[in-house]
Short mmCIF file of C-alpha atoms in Angstrom, two decimals:
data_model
loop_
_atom_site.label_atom_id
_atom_site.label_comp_id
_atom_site.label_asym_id
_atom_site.label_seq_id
_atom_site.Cartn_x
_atom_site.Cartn_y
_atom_site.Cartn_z
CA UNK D 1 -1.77 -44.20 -18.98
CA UNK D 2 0.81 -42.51 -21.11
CA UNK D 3 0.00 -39.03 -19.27
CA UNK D 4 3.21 -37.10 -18.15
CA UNK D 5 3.07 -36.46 -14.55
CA UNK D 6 2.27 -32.69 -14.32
CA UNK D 7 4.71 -31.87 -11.75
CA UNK D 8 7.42 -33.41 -13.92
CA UNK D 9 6.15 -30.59 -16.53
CA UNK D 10 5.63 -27.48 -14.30
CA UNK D 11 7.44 -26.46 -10.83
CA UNK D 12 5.02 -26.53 -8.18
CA UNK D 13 5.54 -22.58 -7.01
CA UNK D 14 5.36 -22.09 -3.31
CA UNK D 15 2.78 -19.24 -3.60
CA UNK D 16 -0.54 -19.28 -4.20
CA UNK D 17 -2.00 -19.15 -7.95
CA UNK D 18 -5.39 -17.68 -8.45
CA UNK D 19 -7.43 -19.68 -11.27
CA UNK D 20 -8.35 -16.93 -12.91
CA UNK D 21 -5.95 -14.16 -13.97
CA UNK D 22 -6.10 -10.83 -12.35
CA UNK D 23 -7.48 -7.98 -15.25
CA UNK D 24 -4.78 -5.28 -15.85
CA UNK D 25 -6.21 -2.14 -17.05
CA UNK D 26 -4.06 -2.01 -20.58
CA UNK D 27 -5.52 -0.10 -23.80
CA UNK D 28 -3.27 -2.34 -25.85
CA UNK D 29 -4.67 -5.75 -25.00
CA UNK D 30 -2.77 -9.03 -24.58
CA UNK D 31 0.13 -7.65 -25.49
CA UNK D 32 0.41 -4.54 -23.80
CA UNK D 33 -0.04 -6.70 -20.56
CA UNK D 34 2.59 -8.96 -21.48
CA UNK D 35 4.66 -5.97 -21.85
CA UNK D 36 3.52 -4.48 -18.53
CA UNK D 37 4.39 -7.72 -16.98
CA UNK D 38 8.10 -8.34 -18.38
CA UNK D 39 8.85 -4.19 -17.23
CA UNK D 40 7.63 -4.91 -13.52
CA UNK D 41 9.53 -8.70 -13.79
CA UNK D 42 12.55 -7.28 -15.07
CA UNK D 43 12.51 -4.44 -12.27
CA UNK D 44 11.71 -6.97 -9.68
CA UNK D 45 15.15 -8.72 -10.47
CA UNK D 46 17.21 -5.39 -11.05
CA UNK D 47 15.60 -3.64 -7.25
CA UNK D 48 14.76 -6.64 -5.66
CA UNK D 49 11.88 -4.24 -3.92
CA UNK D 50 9.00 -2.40 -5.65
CA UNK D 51 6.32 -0.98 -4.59
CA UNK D 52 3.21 -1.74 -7.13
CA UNK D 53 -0.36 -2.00 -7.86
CA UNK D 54 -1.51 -5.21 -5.33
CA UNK D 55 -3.29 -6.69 -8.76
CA UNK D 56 0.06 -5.55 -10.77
CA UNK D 57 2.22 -7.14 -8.00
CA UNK D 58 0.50 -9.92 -7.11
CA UNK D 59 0.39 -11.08 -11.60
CA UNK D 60 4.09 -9.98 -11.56
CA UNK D 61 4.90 -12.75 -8.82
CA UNK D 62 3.74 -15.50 -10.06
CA UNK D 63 5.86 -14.89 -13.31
CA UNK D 64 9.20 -14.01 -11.00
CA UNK D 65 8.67 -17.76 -9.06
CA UNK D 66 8.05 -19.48 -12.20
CA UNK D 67 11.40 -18.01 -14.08
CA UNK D 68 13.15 -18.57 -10.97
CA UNK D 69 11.98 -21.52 -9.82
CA UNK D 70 13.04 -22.93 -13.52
CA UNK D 71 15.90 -21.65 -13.28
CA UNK D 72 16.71 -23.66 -10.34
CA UNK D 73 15.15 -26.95 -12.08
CA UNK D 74 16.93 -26.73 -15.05
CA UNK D 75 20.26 -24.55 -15.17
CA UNK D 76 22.01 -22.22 -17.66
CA UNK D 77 22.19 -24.81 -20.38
CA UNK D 78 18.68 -25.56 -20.76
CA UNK D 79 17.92 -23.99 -24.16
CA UNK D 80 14.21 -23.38 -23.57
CA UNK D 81 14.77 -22.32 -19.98
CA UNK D 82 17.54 -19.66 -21.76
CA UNK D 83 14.60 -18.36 -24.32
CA UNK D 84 12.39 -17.52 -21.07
CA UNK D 85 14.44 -15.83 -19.49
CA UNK D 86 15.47 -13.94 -22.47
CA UNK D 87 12.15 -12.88 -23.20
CA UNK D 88 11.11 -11.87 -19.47
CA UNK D 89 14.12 -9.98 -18.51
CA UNK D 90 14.97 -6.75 -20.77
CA UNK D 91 18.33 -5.90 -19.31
CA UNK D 92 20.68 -8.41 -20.27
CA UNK D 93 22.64 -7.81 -17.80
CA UNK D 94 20.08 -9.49 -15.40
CA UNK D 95 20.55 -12.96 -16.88
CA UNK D 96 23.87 -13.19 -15.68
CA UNK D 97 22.22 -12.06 -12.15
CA UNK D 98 18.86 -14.78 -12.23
CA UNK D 99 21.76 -17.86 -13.35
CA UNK D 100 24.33 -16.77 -11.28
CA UNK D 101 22.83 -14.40 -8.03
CA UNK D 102 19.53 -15.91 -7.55
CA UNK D 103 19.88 -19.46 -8.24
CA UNK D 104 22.49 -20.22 -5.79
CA UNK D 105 20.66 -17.82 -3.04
CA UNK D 106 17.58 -19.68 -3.51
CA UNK D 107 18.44 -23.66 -4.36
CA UNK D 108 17.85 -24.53 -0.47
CA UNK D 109 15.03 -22.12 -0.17
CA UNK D 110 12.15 -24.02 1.34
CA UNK D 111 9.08 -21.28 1.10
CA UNK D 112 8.57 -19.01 -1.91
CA UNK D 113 11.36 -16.74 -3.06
CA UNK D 114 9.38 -13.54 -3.40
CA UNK D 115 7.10 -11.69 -0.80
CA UNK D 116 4.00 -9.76 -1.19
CA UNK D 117 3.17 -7.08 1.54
CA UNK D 118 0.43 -4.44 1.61
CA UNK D 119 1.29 -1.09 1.70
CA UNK D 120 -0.24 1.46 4.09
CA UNK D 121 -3.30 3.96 2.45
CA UNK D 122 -3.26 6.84 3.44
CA UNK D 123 -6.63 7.40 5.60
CA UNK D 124 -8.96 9.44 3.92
CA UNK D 125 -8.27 8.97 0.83
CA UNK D 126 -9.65 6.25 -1.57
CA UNK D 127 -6.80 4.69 -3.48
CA UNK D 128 -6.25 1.66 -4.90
CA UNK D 129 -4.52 -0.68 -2.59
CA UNK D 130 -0.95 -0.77 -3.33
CA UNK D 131 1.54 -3.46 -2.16
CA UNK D 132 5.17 -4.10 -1.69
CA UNK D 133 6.73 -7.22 -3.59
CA UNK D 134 10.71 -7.89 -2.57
CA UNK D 135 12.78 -10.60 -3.78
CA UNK D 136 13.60 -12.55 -0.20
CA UNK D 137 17.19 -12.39 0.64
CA UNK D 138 17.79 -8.81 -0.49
CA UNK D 139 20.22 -6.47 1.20
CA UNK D 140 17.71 -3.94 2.14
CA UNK D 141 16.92 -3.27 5.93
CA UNK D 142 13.87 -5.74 6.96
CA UNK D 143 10.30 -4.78 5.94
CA UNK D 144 8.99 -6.35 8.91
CA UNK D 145 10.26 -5.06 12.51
CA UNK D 146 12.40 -7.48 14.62
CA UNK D 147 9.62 -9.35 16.40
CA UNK D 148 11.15 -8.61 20.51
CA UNK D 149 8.31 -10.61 21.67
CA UNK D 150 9.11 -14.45 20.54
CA UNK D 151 10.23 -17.30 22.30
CA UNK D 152 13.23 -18.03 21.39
CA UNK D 153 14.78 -14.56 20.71
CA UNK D 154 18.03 -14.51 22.24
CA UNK D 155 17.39 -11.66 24.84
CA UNK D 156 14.37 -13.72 26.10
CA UNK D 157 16.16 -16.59 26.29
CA UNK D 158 18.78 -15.03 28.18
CA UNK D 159 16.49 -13.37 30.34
CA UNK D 160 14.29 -16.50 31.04
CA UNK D 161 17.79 -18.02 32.15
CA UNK D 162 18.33 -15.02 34.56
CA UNK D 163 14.95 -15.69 36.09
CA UNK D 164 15.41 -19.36 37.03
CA UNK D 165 18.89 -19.06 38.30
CA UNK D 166 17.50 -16.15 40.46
CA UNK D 167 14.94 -18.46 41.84
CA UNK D 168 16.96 -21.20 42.51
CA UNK D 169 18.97 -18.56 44.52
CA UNK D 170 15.55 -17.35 46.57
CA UNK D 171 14.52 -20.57 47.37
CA UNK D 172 17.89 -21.68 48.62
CA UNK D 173 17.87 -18.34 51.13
CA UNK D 174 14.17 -19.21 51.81
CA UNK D 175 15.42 -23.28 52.82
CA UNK D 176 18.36 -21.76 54.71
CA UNK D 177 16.35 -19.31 57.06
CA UNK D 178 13.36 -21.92 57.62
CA UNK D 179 16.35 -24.74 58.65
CA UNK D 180 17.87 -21.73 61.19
CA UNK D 181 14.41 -21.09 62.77
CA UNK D 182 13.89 -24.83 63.20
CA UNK D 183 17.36 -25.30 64.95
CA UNK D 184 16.58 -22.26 67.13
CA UNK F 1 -27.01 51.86 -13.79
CA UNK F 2 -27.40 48.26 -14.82
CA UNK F 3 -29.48 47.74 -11.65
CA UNK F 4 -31.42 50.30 -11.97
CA UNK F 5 -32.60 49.31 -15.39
CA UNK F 6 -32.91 45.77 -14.09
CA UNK F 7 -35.09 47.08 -11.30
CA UNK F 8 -37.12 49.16 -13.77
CA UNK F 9 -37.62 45.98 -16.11
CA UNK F 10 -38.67 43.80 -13.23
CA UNK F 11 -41.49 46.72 -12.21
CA UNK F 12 -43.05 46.89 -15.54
CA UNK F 13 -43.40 43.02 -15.85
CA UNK F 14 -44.74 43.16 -11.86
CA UNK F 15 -47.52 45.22 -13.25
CA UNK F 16 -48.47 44.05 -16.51
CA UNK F 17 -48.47 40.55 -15.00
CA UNK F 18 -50.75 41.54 -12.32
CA UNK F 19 -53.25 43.38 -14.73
CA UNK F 20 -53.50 40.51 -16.04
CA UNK F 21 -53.97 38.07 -13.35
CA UNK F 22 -56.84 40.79 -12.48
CA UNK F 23 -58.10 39.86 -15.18
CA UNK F 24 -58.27 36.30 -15.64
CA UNK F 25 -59.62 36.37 -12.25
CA UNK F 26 -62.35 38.96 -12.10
CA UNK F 27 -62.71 38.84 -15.57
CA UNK F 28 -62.06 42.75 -15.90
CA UNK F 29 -59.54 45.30 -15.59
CA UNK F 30 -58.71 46.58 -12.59
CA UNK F 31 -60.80 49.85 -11.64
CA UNK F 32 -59.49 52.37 -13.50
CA UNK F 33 -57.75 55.79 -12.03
CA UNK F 34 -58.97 58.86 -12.21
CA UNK F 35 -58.41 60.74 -14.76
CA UNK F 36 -60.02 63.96 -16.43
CA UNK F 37 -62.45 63.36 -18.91
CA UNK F 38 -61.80 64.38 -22.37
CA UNK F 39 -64.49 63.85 -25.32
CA UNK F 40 -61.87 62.34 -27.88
CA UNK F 41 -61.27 59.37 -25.41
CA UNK F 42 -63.38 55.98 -25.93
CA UNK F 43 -63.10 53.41 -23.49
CA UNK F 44 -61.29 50.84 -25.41
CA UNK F 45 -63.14 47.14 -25.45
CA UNK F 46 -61.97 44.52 -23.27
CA UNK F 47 -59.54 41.79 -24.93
CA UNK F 48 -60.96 38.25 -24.55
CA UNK F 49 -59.56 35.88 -22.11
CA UNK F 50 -57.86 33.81 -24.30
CA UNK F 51 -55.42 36.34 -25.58
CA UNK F 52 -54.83 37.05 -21.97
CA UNK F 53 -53.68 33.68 -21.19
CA UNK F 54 -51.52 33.42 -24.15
CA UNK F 55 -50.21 37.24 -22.84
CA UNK F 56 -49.70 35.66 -19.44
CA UNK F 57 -47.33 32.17 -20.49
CA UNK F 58 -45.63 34.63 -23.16
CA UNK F 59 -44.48 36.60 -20.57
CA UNK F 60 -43.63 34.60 -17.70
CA UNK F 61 -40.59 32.30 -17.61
CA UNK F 62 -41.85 28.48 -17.14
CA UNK F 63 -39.12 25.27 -16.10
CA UNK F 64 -39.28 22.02 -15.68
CA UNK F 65 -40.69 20.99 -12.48
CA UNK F 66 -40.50 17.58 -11.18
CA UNK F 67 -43.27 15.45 -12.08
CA UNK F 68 -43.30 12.59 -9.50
CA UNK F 69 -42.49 11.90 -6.34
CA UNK F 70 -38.80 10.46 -5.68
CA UNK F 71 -39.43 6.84 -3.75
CA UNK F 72 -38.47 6.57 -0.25
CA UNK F 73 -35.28 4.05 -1.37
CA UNK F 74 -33.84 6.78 -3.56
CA UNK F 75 -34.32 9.20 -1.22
CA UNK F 76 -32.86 7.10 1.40
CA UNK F 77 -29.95 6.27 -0.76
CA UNK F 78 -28.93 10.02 -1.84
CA UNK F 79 -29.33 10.91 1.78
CA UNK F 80 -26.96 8.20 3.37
CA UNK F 81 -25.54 6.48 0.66
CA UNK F 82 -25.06 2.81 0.60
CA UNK F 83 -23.58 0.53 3.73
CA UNK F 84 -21.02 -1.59 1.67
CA UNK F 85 -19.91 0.66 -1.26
CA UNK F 86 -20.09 4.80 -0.84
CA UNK F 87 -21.53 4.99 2.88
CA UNK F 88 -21.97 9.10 3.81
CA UNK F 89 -22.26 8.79 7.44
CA UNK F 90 -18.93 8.50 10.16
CA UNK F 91 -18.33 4.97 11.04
CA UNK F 92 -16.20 3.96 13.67
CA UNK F 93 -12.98 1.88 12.75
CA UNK F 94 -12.63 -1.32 14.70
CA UNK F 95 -9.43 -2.78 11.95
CA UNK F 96 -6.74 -0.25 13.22
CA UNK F 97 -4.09 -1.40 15.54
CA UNK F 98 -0.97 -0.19 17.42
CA UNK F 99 2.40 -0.88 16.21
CA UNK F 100 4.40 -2.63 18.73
CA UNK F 101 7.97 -0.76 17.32
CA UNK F 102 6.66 3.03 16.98
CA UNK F 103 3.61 2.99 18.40
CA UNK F 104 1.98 4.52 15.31
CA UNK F 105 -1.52 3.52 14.46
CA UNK F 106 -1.54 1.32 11.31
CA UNK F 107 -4.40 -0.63 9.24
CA UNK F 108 -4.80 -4.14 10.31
CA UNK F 109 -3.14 -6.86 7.55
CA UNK F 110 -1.00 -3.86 6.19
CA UNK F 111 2.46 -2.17 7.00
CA UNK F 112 2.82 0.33 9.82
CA UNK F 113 2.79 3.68 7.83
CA UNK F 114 5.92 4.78 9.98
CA UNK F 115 7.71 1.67 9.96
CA UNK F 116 7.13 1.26 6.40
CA UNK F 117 8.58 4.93 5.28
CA UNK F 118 11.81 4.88 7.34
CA UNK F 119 12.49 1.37 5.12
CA UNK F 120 11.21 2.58 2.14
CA UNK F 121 13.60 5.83 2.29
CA UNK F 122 16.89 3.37 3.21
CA UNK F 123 15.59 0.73 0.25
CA UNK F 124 15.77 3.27 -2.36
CA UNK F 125 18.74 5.63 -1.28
CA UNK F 126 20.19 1.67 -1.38
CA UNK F 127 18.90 1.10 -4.69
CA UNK F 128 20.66 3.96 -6.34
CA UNK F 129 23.49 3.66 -4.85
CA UNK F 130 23.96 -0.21 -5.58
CA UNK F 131 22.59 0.91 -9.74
CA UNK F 132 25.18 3.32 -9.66
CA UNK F 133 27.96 1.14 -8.68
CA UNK F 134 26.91 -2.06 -10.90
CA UNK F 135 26.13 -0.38 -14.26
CA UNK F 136 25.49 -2.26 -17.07
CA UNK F 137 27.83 -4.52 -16.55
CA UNK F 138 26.71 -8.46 -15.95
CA UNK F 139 25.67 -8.76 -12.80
CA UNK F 140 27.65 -12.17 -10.70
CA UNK F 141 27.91 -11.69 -7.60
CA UNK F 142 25.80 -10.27 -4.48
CA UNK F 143 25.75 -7.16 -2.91
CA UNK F 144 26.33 -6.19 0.33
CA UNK F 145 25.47 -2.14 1.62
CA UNK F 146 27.62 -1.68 4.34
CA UNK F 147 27.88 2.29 6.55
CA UNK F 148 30.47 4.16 6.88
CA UNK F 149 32.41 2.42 9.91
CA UNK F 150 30.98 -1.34 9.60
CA UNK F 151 33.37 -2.55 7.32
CA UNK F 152 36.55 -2.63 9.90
CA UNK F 153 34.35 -4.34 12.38
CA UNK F 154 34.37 -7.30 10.57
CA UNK F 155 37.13 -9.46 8.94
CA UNK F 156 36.70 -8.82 5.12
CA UNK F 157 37.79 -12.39 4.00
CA UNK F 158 35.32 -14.67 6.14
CA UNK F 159 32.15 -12.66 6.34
CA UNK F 160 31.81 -10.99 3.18
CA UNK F 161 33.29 -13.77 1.05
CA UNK F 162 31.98 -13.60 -2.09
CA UNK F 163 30.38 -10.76 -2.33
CA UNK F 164 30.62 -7.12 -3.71
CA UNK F 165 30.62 -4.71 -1.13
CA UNK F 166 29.34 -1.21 -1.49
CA UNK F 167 30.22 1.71 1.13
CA UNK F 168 27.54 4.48 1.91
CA UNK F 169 29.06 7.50 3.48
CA UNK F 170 26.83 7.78 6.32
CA UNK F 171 26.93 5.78 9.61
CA UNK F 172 23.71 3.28 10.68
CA UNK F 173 20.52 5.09 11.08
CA UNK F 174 19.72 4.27 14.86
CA UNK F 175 16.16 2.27 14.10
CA UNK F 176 18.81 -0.13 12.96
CA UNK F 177 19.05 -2.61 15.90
CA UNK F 178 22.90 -2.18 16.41
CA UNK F 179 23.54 -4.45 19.19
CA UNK F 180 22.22 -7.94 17.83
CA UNK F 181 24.42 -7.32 14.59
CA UNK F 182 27.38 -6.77 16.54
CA UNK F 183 30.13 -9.59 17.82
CA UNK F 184 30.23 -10.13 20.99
CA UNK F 185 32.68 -13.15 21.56
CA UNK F 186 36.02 -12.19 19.71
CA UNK F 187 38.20 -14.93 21.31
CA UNK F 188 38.61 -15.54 24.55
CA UNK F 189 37.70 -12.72 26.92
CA UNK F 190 39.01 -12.23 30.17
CA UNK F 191 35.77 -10.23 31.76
CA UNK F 192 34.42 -11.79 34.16
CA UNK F 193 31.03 -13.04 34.45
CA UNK F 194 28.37 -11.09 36.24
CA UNK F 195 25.14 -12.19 37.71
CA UNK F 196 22.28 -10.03 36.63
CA UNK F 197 20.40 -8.80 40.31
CA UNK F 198 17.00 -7.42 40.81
CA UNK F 199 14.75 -9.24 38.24
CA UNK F 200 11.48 -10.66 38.11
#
């Protein structure tokens, strides 16, 4: 009845959540992973590309959307919005950067603002799988190669073009020799 | 020297062990040599078999030996080791694939290895250079990396408006895919246009 709607509350975060935390090896308990977390949050927004643990990076994004995405929500001037992002980001200088950088590259954003990509092993070797999380939007050279083989891509486009009008041109030189043989 | 003495030790023990076996066995010495007679000798009286056996485990060097037979599982286990965590024999791999950009061979779900390092090289020579230049100052505006060259092929006011631009001193690496980022239509030009022939 007099329940607050939840997603008046929270952000809904375009990635997905796990219900159950992810266990960071950290001799120093809670805190030390809180710790852990605001050092690979407050890198995230200072590189915009790390490459991490996948369990470190994949507890680090949900904490990057949340800030950001509350950012968005609420501005500059929201006080308790303010103590968040005081607390998460070490480098002061990086405030300036979430209200000011971020928020304005991501307000029309439609999917999440972060991405999570695993990182090649290296073959023999047992590792633990490592991952690369970027802020999307960054001025870094693509992770992900120029797909050549889509649709729409211009050069296929063009070329698809090339291919009908050539054709059209066949099949009018086909009509026009069948027509001559018939007169003849 | 050493060896020698070694050898020597290991003699002695070969004989007084096998006396002794003799004589647990037999239950008497071993015939004994010949030897001149000599009045003052007795033949001394045989030590009882019980002493012998005590001799016999005092000078012999026992271990542990296993007691029971290892099960067929175990066995199994130490010989192959187990399918879905630590498995010892060559299995093929079906989850590699070919990259369609360098060809390399990369794990299915994850980056191409090759791919993957010529970005991550660019991201962090980037990265320090873009540190460098912003500081500790607060940070409001983006950042554009721009090589050497690129910055006189665009108008400065339009493209980049807004945002800080930073200079490497090196030109575009050529994995880059130069053409699609360049302009193509500055106003109005007066080539003229030409069919493409011999496709399809």
């Amino acid at each position: 009845m007099n329940q607050a709607e939840v997603s008046q509350l929270v952000s809904k975060l375009r990635i997905r959540i796990n219900p159950r935390h992810k266990n960071l090896k950290c001799p120093e308990g809670p805190q030390g992973r809180l710790n852990k977390l605001r050092k690979t949050v407050n890198a995230l927004f200072k590189y915009e590309r790390l490459e991490l643990n996948y369990t470190l990076a994949d507890e680090t994004r949900g904490y990057a959307e949340r800030l950001i995405s509350e950012a968005i929500r609420h501005g500059d001037t929201h006080k308790p919005t303010m103590e968040m992002a005081d607390y998460w980001i070490e480098e002061k200088q990086l405030i300036h950067k979430l209200f000011k950088v971020l928020v304005p590259r991501f307000n029309d954003y439609q999917t999440s603002y972060t991405m999570l990509y695993r990182a090649p092993k290296a073959y023999p070797e047992i590792v633990y799988p490592r991952s690369v999380l970027e802020l999307r939007g960054n001025p870094f050279p693509a992770i992900l190669p120029q797909r050549s083989d889509q649709r729409n891509f211009i050069h296929n486009v063009l070329l698809d073009e090339a291919k009908k009008a050539y054709r059209a041109e066949k099949y009018e030189e086909i009509t026009k020799s069948l027509e001559e043989q018939r007169d003849e | 020297m050493k060896g020698l003495l070694a050898l020597r030790r290991i003699q002695h023990r070969l004989y007084t062990d096998f006396d002794a076996l003799c004589h647990m066995i037999l239950g008497h010495a071993p015939p004994p040599a010949l030897s001149f007679a000599s009045p003052a000798e007795t033949l001394k009286p045989s030590t009882p078999a019980l002493t012998n056996v005590q001799r016999l485990f005092g000078d012999s060097i026992l271990r542990a030996v296993p007691k029971h037979r290892r099960t067929i599982e175990k066995r199994l286990k130490r010989k192959f080791g187990c399918i879905d965590d630590f498995y010892k024999m060559l299995m093929p791999r079906t989850d590699l694939l070919t990259c369609n950009q360098c060809g390399h061979s990369y794990q299915r779900r994850h980056l191409c290895p090759n791919c993957y390092k010529r970005v991550k090289d660019e991201t962090t020579e980037f990265q320090e250079v873009i540190e460098k230049e912003l500081g500790l100052e607060p940070i409001e505006q983006e950042v554009v990396v721009l090589y050497k060259g690129e910055r006189t092929k665009q108008p400065v006011e339009g493209h980049w408006n807004g945002k800080r631009i930073i200079e490497l001193k090196r030109e575009k690496p050529s994995w880059f895919c130069r053409n699609l980022l360049q302009r193509t239509t500055i106003g109005n030009s007066d080539s003229k246009d030409v069919q493409p022939s011999e496709l399809a």
